[in-house]
Coordinates of C-alpha atoms in Angstrom, one line a residue:
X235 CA -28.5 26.6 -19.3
X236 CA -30.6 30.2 -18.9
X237 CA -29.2 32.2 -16.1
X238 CA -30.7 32.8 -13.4
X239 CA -29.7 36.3 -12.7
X240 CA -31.3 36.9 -16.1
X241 CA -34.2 35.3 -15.6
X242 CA -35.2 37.6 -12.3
X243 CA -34.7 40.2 -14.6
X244 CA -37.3 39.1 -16.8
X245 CA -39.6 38.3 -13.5
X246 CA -39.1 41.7 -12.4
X247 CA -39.9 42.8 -16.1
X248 CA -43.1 41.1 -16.0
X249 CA -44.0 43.1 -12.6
X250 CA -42.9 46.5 -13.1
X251 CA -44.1 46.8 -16.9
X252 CA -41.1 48.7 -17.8
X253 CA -37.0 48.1 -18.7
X254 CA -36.8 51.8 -16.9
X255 CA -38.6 50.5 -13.4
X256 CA -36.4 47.1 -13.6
X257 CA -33.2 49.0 -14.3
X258 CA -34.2 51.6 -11.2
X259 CA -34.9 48.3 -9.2
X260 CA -31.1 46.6 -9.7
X261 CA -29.0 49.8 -9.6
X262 CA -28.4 49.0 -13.5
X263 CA -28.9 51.5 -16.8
X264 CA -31.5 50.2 -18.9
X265 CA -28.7 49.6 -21.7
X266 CA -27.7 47.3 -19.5
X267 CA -31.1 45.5 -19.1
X268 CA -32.1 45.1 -22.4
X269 CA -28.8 43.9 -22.8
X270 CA -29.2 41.1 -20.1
X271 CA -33.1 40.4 -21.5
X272 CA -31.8 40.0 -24.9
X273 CA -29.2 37.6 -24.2
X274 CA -31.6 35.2 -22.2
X275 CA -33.6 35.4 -25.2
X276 CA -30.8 34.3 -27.6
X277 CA -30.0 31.6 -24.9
X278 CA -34.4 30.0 -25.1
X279 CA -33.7 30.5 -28.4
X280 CA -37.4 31.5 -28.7
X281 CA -39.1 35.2 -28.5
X282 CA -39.9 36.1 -25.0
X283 CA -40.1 40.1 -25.7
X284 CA -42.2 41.5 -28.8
X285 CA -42.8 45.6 -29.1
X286 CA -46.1 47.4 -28.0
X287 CA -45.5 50.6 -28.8
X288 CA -42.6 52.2 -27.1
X289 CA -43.0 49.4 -24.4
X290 CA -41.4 46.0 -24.2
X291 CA -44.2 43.5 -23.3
X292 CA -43.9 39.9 -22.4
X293 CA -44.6 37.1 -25.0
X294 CA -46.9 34.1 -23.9
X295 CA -43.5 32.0 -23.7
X296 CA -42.3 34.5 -21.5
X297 CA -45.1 34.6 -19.2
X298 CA -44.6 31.1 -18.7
X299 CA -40.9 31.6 -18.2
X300 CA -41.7 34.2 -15.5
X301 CA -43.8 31.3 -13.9
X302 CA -41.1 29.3 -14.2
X303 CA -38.8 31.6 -12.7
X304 CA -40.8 32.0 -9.6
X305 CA -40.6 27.9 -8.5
X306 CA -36.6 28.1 -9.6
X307 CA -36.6 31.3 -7.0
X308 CA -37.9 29.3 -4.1
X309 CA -36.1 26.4 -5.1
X310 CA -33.2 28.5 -4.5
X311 CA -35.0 29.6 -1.1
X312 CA -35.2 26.1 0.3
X313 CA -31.9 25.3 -1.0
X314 CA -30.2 27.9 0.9
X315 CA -32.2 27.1 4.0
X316 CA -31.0 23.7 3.9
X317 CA -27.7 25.0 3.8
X318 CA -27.9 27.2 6.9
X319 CA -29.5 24.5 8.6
X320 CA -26.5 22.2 8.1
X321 CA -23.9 24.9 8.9
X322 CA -25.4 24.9 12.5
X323 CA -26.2 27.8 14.6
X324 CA -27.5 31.6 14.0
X325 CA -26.1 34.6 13.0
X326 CA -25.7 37.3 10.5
X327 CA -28.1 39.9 9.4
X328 CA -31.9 39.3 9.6
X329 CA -33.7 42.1 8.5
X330 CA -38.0 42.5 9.2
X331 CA -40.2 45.1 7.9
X332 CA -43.0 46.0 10.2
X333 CA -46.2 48.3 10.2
X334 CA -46.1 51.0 13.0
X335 CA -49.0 50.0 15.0
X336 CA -47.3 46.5 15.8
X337 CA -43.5 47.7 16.9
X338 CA -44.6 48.2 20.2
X339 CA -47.1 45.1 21.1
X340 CA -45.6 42.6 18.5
X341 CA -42.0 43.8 17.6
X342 CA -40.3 44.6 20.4
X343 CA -41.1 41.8 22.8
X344 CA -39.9 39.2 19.5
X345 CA -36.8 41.5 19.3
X346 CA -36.1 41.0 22.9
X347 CA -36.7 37.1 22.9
X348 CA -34.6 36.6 19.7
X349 CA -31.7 38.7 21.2
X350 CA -31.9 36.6 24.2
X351 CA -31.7 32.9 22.2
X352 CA -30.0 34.1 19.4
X353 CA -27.3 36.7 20.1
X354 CA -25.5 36.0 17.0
X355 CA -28.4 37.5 15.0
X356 CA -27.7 41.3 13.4
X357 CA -31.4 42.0 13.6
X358 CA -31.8 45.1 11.2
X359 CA -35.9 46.8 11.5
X360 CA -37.5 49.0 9.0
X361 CA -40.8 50.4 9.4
X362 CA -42.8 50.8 6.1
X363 CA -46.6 50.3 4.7
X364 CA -47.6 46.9 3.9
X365 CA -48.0 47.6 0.3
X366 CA -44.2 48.3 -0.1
X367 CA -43.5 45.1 1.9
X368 CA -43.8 42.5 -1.2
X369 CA -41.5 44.8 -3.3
X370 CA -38.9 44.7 -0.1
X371 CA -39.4 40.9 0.7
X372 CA -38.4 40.5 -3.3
X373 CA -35.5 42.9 -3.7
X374 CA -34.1 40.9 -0.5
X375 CA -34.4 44.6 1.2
X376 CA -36.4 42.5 4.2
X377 CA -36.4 39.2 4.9
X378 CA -39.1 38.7 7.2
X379 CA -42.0 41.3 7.4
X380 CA -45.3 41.5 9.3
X381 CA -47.9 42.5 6.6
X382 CA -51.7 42.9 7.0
X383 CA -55.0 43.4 5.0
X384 CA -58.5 44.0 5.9
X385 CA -61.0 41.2 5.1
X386 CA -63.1 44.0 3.1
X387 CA -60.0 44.9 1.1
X388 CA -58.2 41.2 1.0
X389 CA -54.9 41.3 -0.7
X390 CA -53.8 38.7 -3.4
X391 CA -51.5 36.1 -2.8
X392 CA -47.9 37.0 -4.1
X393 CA -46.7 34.1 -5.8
X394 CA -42.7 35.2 -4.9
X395 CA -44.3 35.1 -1.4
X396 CA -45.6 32.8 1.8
X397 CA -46.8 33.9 4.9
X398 CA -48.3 32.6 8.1
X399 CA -51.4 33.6 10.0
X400 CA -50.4 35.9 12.9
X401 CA -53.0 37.9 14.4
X402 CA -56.7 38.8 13.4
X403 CA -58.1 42.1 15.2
X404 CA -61.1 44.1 15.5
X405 CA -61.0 47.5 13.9
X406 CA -63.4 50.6 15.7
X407 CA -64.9 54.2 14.6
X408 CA -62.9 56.3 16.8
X409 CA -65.6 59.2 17.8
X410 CA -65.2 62.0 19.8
X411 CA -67.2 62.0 22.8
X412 CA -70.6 63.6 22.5
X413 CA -70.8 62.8 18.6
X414 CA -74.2 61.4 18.1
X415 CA -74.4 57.9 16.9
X416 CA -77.2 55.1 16.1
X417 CA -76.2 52.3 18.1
X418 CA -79.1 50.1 16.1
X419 CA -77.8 51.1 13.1
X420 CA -74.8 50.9 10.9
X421 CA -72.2 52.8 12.8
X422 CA -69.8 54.1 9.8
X423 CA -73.3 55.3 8.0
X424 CA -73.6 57.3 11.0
X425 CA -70.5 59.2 10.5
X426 CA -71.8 60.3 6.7
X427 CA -72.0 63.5 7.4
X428 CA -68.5 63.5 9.4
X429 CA -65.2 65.2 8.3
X430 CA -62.8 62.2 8.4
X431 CA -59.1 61.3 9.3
X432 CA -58.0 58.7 7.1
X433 CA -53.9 57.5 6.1
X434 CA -52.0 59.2 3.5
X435 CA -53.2 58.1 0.1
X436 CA -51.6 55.0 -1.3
X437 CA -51.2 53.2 2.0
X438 CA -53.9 50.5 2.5
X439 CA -55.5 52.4 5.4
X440 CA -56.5 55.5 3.1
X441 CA -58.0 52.3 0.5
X442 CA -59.6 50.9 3.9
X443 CA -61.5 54.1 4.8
X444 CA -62.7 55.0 1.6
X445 CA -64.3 51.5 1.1
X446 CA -65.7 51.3 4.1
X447 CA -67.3 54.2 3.3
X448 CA -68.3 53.5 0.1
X449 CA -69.7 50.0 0.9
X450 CA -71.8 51.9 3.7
X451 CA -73.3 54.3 0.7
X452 CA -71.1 57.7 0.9
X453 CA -67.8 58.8 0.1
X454 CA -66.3 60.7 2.9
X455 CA -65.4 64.4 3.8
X456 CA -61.4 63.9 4.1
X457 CA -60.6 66.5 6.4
X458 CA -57.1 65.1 7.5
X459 CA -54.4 62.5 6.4
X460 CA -52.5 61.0 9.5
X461 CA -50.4 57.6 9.4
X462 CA -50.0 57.5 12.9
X463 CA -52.8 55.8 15.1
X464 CA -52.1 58.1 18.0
X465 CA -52.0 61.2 16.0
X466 CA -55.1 60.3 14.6
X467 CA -56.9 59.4 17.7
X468 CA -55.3 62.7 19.2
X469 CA -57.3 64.6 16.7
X470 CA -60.6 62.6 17.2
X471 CA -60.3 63.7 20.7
X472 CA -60.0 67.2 19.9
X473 CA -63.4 67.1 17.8
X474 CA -61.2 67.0 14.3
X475 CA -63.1 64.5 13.1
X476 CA -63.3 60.6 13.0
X477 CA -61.4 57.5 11.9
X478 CA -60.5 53.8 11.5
X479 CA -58.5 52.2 14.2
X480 CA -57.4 48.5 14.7
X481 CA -57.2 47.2 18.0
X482 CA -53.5 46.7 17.9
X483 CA -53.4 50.7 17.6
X484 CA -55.4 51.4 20.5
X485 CA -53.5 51.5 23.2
X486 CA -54.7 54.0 25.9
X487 CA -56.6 56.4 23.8
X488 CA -57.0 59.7 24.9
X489 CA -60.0 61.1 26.9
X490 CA -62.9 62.2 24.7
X491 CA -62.4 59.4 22.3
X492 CA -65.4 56.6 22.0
X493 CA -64.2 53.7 19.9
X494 CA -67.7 51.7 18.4
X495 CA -66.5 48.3 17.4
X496 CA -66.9 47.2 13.7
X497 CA -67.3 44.0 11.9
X498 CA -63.7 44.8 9.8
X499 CA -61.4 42.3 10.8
X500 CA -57.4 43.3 10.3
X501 CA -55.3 40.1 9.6
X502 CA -51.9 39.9 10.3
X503 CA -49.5 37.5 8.9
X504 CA -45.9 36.9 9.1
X505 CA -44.2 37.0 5.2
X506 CA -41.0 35.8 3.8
X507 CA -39.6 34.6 0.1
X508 CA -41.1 31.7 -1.2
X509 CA -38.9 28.4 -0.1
X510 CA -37.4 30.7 3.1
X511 CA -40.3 29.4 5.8
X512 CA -37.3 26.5 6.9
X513 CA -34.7 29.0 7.5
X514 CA -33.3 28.9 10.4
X515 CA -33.3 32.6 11.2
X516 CA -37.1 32.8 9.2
X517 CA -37.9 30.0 11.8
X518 CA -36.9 31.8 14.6
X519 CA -38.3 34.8 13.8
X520 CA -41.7 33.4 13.2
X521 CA -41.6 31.6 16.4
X522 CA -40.6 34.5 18.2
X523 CA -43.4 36.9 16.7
X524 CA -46.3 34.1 17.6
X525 CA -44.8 33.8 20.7
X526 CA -45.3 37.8 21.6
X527 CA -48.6 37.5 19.8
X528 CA -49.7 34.9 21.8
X529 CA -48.6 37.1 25.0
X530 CA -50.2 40.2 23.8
X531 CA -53.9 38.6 23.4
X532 CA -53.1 36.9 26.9

């Protein structure tokens, strides 16, 4: 029988690339990790690793494994959903993973509903970029996260991941007043000649920016990185330059902002491990978040 604790070793092998990056992922030495991988090999009694190089690399049996490993994952999932559904009631620790612009609009009213029908819940809330979420959601760091992507940069399904529709929002140029701008023509081409406020490179907003600017034929002037909606739109109004911003982010800008609408959509969606969505506590959460969705485009 190959062990399961092994196999998401092998999984996790398969997504970092390295022994050192799986080790720093579990807390273990990398002794100890090659140790674990070689033993599941000795127990499929066929070659899953072969050397490339310094680097250990995956055999074609071993990619299957790994595939194989993500339905015995979810199995595991569902199984312990069932469980918690028998045992009756709610409680312990639920942890979510949120982006910043939806604590206050989305979060917080969710929080409030779920405290009120569920009291027993430990509800535990990290705020992080969405492209750390599927790492977190995987390493059971999160257990329920609100992720987004941009329909001009869609993200790939995770197949250690589901997620339901949330929210789908209109992002804007934020411009400082007086700024010139074509309203017949393509409004981000208009800012070409701009200095720009775009996210901190390596969060999906900086890869947002950039490719909106790229698709409407320049690459921009990066005058400043900001990760916070209102410090961005704070520095639009004081003529620093100009930005992306979702709706959700909005709020009450500041005087001296314009915001243009564009045809980028932000879609939200509400993830969790594969074989969690009948949870109990998953359940709840999604209910409540939908609920405080619905309420927010009321």
């Amino acid at each position: 029988m190959l062990d399961v604790r092994r196999l998401r070793l092998l999984r996790d092998l398969a997504r970092l690339g390295t022994i050192a990056a799986v080790a720093e992922a579990h807390t273990y030495t990398p002794s100890a990790v090659s140790q674990q991988l070689a033993a599941l090999q000795r127990e499929a009694g066929v070659a899953l690793l072969e050397r490339a190089g310094r680097r250990v690399t995956l055999t074609p049996t071993g990619e299957a494994l790994v595939r194989h490993t993500e339905v015995i994952l979810a199995a595991l999932e569902a199984a312990d959903a069932t469980l918690a559904a028998a045992r009756g009631g709610l409680s312990g620790t639920v942890r979510i993973g949120t982006y910043p612009s939806a604590v206050r609009t989305l979060l917080l009213p969710a929080l409030v509903a779920l405290a009120r029908d569920h009291p027993a819940l430990d509800l535990m809330v990290t705020e992080l970029d969405p492209v750390a979420v599927p790492d977190a959601l995987r390493d059971r760091r999160l257990d329920v996260a609100l992720v987004h992507d941009y329909d001009i940069v869609p993200v790939e399904p995770d197949p250690a991941l589901d997620s339901t529709p949330l929210l789908d929002e209109p992002v804007f140029l934020a411009l400082p007043d007086g700024m010139e701008h074509d309203p017949a023509g393509d409004p981000i081409r208009s800012a070409c000649d701009a200095d720009w406020i775009v996210g901190s490179p390596g969060t999906l907003c900086h890869t947002v920016a950039l490719h909106a600017c790229e698709l409407a034929g320049f690459h921009p002037s990066v005058r400043h990185h900001a990760d916070d909606f209102g410090a961005m739109l704070a520095l639009v109004a004081a003529g620093h330059g100009v930005g992306l911003v979702p709706q959700l982010a909005v709020g009450q800008p500041p005087t001296g902002v314009r915001l243009v609408p564009l045809t980028i959509r932000r879609r939200t969606r509400i993830a969790y491990r594969r074989g969690a969505g009948d949870h109990p506590a998953v359940a709840a959460c999604v209910t409540a978040l939908r609920a405080a969705s619905l309420l927010h485009q009321a």
